[in-house]
PDB file of C-alpha atoms in Angstrom:
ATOM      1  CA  UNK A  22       0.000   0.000   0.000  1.00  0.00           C
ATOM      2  CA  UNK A  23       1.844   3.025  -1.425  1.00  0.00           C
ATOM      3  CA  UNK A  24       1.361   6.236   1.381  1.00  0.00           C
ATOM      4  CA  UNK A  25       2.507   9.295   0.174  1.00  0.00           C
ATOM      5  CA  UNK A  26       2.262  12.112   3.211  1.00  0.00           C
ATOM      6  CA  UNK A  27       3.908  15.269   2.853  1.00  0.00           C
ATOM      7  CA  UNK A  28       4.950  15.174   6.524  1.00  0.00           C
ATOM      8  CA  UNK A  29       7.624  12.843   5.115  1.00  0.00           C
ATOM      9  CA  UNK A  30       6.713  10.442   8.135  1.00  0.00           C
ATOM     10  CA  UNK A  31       6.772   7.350   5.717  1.00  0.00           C
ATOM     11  CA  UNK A  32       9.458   6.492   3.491  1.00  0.00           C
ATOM     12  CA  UNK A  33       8.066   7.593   0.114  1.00  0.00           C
ATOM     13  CA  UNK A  34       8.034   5.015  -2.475  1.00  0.00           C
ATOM     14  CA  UNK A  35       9.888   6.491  -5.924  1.00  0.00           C
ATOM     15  CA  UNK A  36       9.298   4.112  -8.829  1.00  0.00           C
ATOM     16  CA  UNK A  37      11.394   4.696 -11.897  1.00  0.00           C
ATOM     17  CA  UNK A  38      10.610   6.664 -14.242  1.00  0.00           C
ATOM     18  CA  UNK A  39      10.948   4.857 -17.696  1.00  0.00           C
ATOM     19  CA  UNK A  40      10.069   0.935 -19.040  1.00  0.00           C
ATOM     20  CA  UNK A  41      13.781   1.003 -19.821  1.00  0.00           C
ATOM     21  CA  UNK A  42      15.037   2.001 -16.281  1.00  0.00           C
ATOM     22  CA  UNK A  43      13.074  -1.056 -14.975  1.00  0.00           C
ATOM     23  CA  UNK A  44      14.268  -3.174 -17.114  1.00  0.00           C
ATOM     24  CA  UNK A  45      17.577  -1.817 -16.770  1.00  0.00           C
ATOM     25  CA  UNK A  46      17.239  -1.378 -13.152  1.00  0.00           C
ATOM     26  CA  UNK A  47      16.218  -4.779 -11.627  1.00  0.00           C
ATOM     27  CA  UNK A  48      15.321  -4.130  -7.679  1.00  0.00           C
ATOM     28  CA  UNK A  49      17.227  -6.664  -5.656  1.00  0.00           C
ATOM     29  CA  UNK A  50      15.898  -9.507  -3.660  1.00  0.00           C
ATOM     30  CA  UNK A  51      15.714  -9.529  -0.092  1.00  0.00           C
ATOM     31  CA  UNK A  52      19.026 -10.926   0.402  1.00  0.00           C
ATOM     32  CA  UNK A  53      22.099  -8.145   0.780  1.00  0.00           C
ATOM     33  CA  UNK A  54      24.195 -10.086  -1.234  1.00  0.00           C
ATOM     34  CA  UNK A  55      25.245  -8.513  -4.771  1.00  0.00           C
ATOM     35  CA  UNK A  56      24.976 -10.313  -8.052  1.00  0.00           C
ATOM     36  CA  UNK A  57      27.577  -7.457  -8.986  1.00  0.00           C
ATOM     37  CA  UNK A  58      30.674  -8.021  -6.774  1.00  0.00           C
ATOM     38  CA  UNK A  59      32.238  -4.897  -5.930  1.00  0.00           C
ATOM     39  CA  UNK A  60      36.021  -4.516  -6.104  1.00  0.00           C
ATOM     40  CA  UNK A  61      37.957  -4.573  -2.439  1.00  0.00           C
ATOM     41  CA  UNK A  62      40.720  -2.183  -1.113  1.00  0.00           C
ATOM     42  CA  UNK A  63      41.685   0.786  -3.448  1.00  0.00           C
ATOM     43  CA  UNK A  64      39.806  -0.374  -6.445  1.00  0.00           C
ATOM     44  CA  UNK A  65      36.213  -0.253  -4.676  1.00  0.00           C
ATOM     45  CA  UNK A  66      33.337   1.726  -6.502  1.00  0.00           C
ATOM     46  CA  UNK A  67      33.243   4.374  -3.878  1.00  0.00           C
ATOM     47  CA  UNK A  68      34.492   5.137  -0.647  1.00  0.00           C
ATOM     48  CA  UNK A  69      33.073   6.839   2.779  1.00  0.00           C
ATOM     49  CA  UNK A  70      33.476  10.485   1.752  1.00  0.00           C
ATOM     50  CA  UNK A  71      31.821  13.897   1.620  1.00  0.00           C
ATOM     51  CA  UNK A  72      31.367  13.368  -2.121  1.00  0.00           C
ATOM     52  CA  UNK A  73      30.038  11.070  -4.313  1.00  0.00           C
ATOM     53  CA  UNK A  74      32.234   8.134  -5.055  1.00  0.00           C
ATOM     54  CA  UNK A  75      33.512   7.637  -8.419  1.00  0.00           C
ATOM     55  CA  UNK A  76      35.248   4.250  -9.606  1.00  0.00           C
ATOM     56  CA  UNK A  77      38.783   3.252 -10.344  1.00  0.00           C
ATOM     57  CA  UNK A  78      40.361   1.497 -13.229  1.00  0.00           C
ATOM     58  CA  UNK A  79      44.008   0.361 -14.663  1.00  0.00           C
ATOM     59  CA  UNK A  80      43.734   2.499 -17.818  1.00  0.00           C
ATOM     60  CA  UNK A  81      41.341   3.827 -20.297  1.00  0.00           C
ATOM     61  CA  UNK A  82      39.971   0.563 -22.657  1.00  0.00           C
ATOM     62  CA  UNK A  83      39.730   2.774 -25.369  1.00  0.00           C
ATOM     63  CA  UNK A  84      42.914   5.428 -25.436  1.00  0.00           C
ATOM     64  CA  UNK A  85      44.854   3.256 -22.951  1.00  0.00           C
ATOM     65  CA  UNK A  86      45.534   6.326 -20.290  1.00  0.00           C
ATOM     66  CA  UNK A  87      46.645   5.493 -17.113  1.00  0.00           C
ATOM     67  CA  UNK A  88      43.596   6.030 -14.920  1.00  0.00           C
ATOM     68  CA  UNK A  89      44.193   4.605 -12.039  1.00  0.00           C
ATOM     69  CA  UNK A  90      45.525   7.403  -9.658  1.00  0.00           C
ATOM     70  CA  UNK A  91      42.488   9.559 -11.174  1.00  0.00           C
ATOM     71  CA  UNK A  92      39.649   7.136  -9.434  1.00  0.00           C
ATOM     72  CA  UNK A  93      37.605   8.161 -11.860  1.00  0.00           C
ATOM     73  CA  UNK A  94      34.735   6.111 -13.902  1.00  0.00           C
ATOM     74  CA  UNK A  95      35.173   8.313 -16.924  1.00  0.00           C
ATOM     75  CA  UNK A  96      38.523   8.823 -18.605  1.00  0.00           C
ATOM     76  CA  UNK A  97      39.996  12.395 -18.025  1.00  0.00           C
ATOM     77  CA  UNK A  98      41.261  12.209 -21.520  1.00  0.00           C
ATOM     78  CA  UNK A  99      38.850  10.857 -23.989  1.00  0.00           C
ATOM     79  CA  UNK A 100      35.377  10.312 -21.655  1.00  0.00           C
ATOM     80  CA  UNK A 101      34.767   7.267 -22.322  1.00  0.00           C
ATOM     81  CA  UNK A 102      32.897   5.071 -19.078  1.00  0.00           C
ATOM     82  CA  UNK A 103      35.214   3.068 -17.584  1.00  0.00           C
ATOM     83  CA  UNK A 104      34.879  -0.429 -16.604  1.00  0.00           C
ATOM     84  CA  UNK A 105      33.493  -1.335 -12.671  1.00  0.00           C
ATOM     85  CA  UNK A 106      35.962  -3.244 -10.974  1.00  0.00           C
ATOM     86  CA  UNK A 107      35.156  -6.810 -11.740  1.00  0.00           C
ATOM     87  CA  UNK A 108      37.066  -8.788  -8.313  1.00  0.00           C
ATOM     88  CA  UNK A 109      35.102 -11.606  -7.090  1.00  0.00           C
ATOM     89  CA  UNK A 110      33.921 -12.186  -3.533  1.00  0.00           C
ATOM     90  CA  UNK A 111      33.207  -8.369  -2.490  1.00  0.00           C
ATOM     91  CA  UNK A 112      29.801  -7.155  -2.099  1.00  0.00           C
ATOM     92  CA  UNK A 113      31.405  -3.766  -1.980  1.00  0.00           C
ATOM     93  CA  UNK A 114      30.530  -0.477   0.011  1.00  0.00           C
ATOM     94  CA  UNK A 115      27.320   0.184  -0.298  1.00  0.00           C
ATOM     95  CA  UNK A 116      27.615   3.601   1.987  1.00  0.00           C
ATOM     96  CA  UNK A 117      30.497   4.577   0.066  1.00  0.00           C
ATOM     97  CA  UNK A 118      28.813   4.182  -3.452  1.00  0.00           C
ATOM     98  CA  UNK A 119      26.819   7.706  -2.009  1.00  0.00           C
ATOM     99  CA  UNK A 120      29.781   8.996  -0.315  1.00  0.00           C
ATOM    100  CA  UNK A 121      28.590   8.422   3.192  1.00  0.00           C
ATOM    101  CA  UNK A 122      29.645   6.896   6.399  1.00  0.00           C
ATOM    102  CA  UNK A 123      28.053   3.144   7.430  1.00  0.00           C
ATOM    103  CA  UNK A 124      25.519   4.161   9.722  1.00  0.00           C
ATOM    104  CA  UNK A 125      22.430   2.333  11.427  1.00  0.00           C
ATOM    105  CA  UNK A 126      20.302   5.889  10.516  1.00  0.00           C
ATOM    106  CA  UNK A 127      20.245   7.564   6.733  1.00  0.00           C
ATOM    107  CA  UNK A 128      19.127  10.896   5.897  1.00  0.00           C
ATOM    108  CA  UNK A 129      16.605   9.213   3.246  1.00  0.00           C
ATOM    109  CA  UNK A 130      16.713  12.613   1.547  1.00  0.00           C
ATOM    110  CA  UNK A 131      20.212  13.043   0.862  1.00  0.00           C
ATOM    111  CA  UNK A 132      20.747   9.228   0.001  1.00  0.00           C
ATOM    112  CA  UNK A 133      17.693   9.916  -2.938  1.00  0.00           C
ATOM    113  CA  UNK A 134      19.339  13.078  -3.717  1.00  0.00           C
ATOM    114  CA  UNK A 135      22.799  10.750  -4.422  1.00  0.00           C
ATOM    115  CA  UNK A 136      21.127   8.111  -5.874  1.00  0.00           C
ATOM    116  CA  UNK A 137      19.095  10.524  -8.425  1.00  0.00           C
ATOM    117  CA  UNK A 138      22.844  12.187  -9.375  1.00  0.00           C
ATOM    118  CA  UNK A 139      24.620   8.854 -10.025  1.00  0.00           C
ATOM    119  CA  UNK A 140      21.384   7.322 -12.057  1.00  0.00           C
ATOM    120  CA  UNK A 141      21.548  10.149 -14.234  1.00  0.00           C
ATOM    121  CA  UNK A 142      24.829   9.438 -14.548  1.00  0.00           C
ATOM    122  CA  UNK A 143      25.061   6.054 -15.629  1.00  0.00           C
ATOM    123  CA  UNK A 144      20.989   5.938 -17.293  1.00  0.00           C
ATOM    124  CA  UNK A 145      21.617   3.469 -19.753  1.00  0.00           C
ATOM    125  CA  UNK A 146      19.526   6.247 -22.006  1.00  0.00           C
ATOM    126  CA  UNK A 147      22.571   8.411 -22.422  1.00  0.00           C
ATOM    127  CA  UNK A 148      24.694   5.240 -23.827  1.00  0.00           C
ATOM    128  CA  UNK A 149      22.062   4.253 -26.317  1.00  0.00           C
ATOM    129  CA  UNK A 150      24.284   5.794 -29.258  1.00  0.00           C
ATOM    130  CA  UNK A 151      27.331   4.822 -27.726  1.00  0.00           C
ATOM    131  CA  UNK A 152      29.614   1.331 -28.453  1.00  0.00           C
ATOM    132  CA  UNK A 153      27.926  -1.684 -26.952  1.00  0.00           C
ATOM    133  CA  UNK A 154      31.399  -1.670 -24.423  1.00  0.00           C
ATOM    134  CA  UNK A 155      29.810   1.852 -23.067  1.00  0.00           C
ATOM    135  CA  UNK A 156      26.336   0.458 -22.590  1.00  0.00           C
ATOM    136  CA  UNK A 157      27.717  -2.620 -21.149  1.00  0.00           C
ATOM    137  CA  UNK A 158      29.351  -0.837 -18.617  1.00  0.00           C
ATOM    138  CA  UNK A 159      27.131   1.886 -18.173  1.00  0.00           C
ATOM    139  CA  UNK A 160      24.458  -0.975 -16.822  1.00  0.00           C
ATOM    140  CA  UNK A 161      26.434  -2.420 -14.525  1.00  0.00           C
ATOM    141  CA  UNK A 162      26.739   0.694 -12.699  1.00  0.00           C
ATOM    142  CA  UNK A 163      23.672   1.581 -12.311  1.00  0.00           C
ATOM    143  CA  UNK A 164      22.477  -2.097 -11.254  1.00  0.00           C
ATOM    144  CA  UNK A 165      25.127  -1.581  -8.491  1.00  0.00           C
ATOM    145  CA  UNK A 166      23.842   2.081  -7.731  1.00  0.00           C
ATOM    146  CA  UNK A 167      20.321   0.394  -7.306  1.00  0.00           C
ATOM    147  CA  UNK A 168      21.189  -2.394  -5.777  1.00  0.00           C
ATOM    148  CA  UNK A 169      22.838   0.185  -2.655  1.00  0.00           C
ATOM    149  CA  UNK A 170      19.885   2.393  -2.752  1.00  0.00           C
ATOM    150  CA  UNK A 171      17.514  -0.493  -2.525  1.00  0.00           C
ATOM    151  CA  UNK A 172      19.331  -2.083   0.581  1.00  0.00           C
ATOM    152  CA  UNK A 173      20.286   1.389   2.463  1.00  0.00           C
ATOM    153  CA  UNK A 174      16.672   3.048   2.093  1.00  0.00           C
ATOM    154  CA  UNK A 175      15.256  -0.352   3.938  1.00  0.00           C
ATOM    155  CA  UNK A 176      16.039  -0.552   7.509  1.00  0.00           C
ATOM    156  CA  UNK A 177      15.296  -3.655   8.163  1.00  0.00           C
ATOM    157  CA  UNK A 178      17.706  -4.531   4.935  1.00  0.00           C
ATOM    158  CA  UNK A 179      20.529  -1.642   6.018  1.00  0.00           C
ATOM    159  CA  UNK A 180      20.325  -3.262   9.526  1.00  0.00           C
ATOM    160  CA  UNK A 181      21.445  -6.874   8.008  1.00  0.00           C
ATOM    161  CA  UNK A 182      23.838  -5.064   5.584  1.00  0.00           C
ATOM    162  CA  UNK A 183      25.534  -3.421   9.070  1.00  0.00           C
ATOM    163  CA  UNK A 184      25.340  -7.124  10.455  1.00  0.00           C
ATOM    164  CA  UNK A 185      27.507  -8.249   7.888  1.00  0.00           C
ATOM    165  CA  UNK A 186      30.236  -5.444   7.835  1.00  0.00           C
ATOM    166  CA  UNK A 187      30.701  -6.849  11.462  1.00  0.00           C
ATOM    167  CA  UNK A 188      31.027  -9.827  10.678  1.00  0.00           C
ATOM    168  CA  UNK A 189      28.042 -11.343  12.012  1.00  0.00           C
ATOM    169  CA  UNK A 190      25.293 -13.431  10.174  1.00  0.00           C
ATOM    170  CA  UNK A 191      21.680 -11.602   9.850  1.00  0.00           C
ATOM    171  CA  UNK A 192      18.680 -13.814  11.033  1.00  0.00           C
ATOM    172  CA  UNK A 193      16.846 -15.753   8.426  1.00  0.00           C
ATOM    173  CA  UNK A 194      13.996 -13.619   6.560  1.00  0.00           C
ATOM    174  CA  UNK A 195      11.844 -16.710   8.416  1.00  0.00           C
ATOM    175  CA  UNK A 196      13.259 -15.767  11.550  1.00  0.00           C
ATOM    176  CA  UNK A 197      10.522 -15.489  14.642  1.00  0.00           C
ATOM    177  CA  UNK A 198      10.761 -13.646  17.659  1.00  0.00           C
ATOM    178  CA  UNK A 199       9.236 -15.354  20.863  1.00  0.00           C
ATOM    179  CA  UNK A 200       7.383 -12.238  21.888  1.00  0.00           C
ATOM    180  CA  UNK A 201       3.902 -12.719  21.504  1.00  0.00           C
ATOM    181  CA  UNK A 202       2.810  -9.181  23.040  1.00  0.00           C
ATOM    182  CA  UNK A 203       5.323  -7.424  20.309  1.00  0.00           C
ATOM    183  CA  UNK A 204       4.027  -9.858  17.656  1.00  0.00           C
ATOM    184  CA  UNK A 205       0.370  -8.415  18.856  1.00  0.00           C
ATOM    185  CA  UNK A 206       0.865  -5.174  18.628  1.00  0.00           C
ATOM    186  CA  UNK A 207       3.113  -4.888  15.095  1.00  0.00           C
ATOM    187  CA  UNK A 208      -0.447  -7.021  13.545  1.00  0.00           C
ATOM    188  CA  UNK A 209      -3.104  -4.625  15.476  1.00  0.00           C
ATOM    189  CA  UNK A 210      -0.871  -1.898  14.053  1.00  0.00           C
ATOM    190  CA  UNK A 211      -1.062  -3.250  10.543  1.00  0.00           C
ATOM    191  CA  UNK A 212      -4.574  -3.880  10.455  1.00  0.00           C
ATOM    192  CA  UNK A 213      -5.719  -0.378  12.202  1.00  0.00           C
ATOM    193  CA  UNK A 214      -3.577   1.097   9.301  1.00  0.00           C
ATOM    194  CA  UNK A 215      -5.297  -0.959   7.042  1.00  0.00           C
ATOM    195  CA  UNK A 216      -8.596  -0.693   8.417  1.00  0.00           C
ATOM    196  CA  UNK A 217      -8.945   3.147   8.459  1.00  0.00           C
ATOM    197  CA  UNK A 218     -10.414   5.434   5.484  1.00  0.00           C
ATOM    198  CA  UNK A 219      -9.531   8.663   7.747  1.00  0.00           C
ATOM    199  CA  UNK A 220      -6.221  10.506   6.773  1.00  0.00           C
ATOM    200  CA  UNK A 221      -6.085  12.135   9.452  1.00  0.00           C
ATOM    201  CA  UNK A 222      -5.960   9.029  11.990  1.00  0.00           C
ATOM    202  CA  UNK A 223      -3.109   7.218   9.066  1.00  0.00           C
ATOM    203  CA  UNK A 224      -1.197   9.881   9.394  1.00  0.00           C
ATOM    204  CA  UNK A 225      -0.942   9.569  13.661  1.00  0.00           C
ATOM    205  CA  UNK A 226      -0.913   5.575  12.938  1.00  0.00           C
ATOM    206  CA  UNK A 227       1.977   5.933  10.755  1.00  0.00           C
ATOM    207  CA  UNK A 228       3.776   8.108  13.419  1.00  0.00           C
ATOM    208  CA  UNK A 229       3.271   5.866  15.782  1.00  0.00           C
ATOM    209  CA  UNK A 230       4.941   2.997  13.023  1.00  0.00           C
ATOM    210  CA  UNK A 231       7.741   4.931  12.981  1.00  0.00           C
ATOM    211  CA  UNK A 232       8.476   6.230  16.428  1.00  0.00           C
ATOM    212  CA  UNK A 233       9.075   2.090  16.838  1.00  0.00           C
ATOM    213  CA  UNK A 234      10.767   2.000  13.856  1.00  0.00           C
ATOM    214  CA  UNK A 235      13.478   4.360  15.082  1.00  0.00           C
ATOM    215  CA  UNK A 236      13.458   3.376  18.401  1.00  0.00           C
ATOM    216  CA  UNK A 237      14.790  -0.145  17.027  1.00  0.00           C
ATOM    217  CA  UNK A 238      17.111   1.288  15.287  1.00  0.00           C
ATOM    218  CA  UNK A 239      18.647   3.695  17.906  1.00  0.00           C
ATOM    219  CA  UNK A 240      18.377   0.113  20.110  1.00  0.00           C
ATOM    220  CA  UNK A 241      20.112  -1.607  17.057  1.00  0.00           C
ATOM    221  CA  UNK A 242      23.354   1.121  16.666  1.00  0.00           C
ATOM    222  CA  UNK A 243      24.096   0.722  20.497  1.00  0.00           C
ATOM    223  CA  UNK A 244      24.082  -2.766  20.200  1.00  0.00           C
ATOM    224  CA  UNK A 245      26.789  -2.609  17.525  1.00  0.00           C
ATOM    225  CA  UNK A 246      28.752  -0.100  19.378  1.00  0.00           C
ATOM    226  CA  UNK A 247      28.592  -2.480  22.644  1.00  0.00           C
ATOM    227  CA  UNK A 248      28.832  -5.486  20.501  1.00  0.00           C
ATOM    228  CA  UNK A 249      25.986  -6.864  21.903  1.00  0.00           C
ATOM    229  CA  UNK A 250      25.377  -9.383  18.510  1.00  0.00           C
ATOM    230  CA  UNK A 251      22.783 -11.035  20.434  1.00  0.00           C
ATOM    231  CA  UNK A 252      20.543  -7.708  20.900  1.00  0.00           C
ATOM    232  CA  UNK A 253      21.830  -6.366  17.345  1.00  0.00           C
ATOM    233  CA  UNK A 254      20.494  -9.797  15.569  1.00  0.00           C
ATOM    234  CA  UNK A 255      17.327  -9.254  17.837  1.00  0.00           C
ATOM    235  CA  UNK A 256      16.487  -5.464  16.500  1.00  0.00           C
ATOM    236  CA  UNK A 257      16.820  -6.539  13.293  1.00  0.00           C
ATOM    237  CA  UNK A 258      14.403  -9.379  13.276  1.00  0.00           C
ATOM    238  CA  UNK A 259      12.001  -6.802  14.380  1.00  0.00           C
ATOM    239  CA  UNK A 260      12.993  -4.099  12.351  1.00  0.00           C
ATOM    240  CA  UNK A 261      11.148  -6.915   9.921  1.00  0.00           C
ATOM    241  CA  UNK A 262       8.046  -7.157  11.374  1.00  0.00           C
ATOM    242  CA  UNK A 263       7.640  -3.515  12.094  1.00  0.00           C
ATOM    243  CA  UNK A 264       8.920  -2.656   8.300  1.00  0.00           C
ATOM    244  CA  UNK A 265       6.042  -4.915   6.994  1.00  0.00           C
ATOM    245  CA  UNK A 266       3.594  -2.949   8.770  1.00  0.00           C
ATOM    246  CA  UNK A 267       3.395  -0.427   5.883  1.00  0.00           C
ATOM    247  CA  UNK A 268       4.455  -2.740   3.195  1.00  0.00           C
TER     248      UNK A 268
END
């Protein structure tokens, strides 16, 4: 159920614009893990800076320039795209993609504001006169740009993303929590929300979805800073239940 309130309470929903962009642009699956490994140490597409990351190659494909000091995925010579690093067995930085810091909390604004500046980038719509190397290239990119959007704008899936930068397996998407009176109130939640025809009372429902949202996620970030895997494995599992609330 798509709610779109101005207050900005609920994470707004933005499809892509064009047939090709979804076709293009396949969302990922639940699971973190990238079809598209990312590259590891000073080759990674991106890294946790003020600015957006660019991408770093060996030299230019097509005029052979030495590109690698420039981390750049466009040669500085001719401007040609440049290939994504290609190592196996990295899922890559997905905070660094957008030039920010892991964190269990995202300014959703500024992370759509960095995803709409690389997509426009890489749009597989400005390669479609271009060599079949530059369109080839040009998707990958912005499959990997989605794919880091898709997981950092979910808490629940930014939570298990965090989980596995420490190290630590996330629970199961069939995971259960032996809480009935939690379990209670996420479904009375849901089906008030569901139940209602007055804006006005799912706009305070929704409020109410997301003051537990980010209280579990407040719990969540202390529990990685104490190492406390237990907890941390915990809040995610019902970051889950609470995230399917509005879904």
């Amino acid at each position: 159920r798509d709610f779109r309130l101005a207050s900005g309470v609920i994470k707004r929903v933005f499809p892509l614009a064009h047939h090709v962009t979804t076709s293009v642009f396949p969302l990922a699956s639940g699971a973190t893990k990238s079809a598209f490994a990312l590259a590891s140490g000073s080759r990674r597409f991106g890294s946790s800076s003020s600015q957006t990351a660019e991408v770093c190659a060996d030299e230019c494909w097509s005029c052979e320039l030495d590109v690698e000091a420039k981390a750049q995925s466009f040669c500085p010579s001719c401007g040609v795209i440049l290939p994504p690093p290609r190592d196996e067995g990295d899922d890559g930085d997905y905070f660094g993609i957008f030039g920010m810091q892991p964190s269990h909390k995202v300014d959703l604004k500024e992370l759509e504001q960095r995803y709409r500046q690389l997509q426009r980038k890489y749009h597989p719509d400005k390669f479609a006169m271009k060599s079949k190397t530059e369109q080839e290239y040009s998707g990958e990119y912005a499959r990997r740009v989605n794919l880091a959007y898709e997981i950092l704008r979910s808490p629940f899936r930014r939570a298990s993303y965090l989980m596995e930068l420490h190290g630590l397996t996330p629970a199961p998407e069939n995971q259960t929590i032996d809480d009935p009176a939690f379990l209670m109130s996420v479904m009375e939640l849901r089906e008030r929300i569901q139940d209602t025809d007055d804006r006005a009372e799912l706009h305070e429902l929704l409020i109410e979805q997301q003051a537990e949202q980010d209280a579990l996620l407040d719990r969540f970030g202390r529990a990685l800073d104490e190492e406390d895997w237990d907890t941390a494995k915990d809040c995610g599992t019902r970051l889950r239940y609470v995230q399917r609330v509005i879904n």
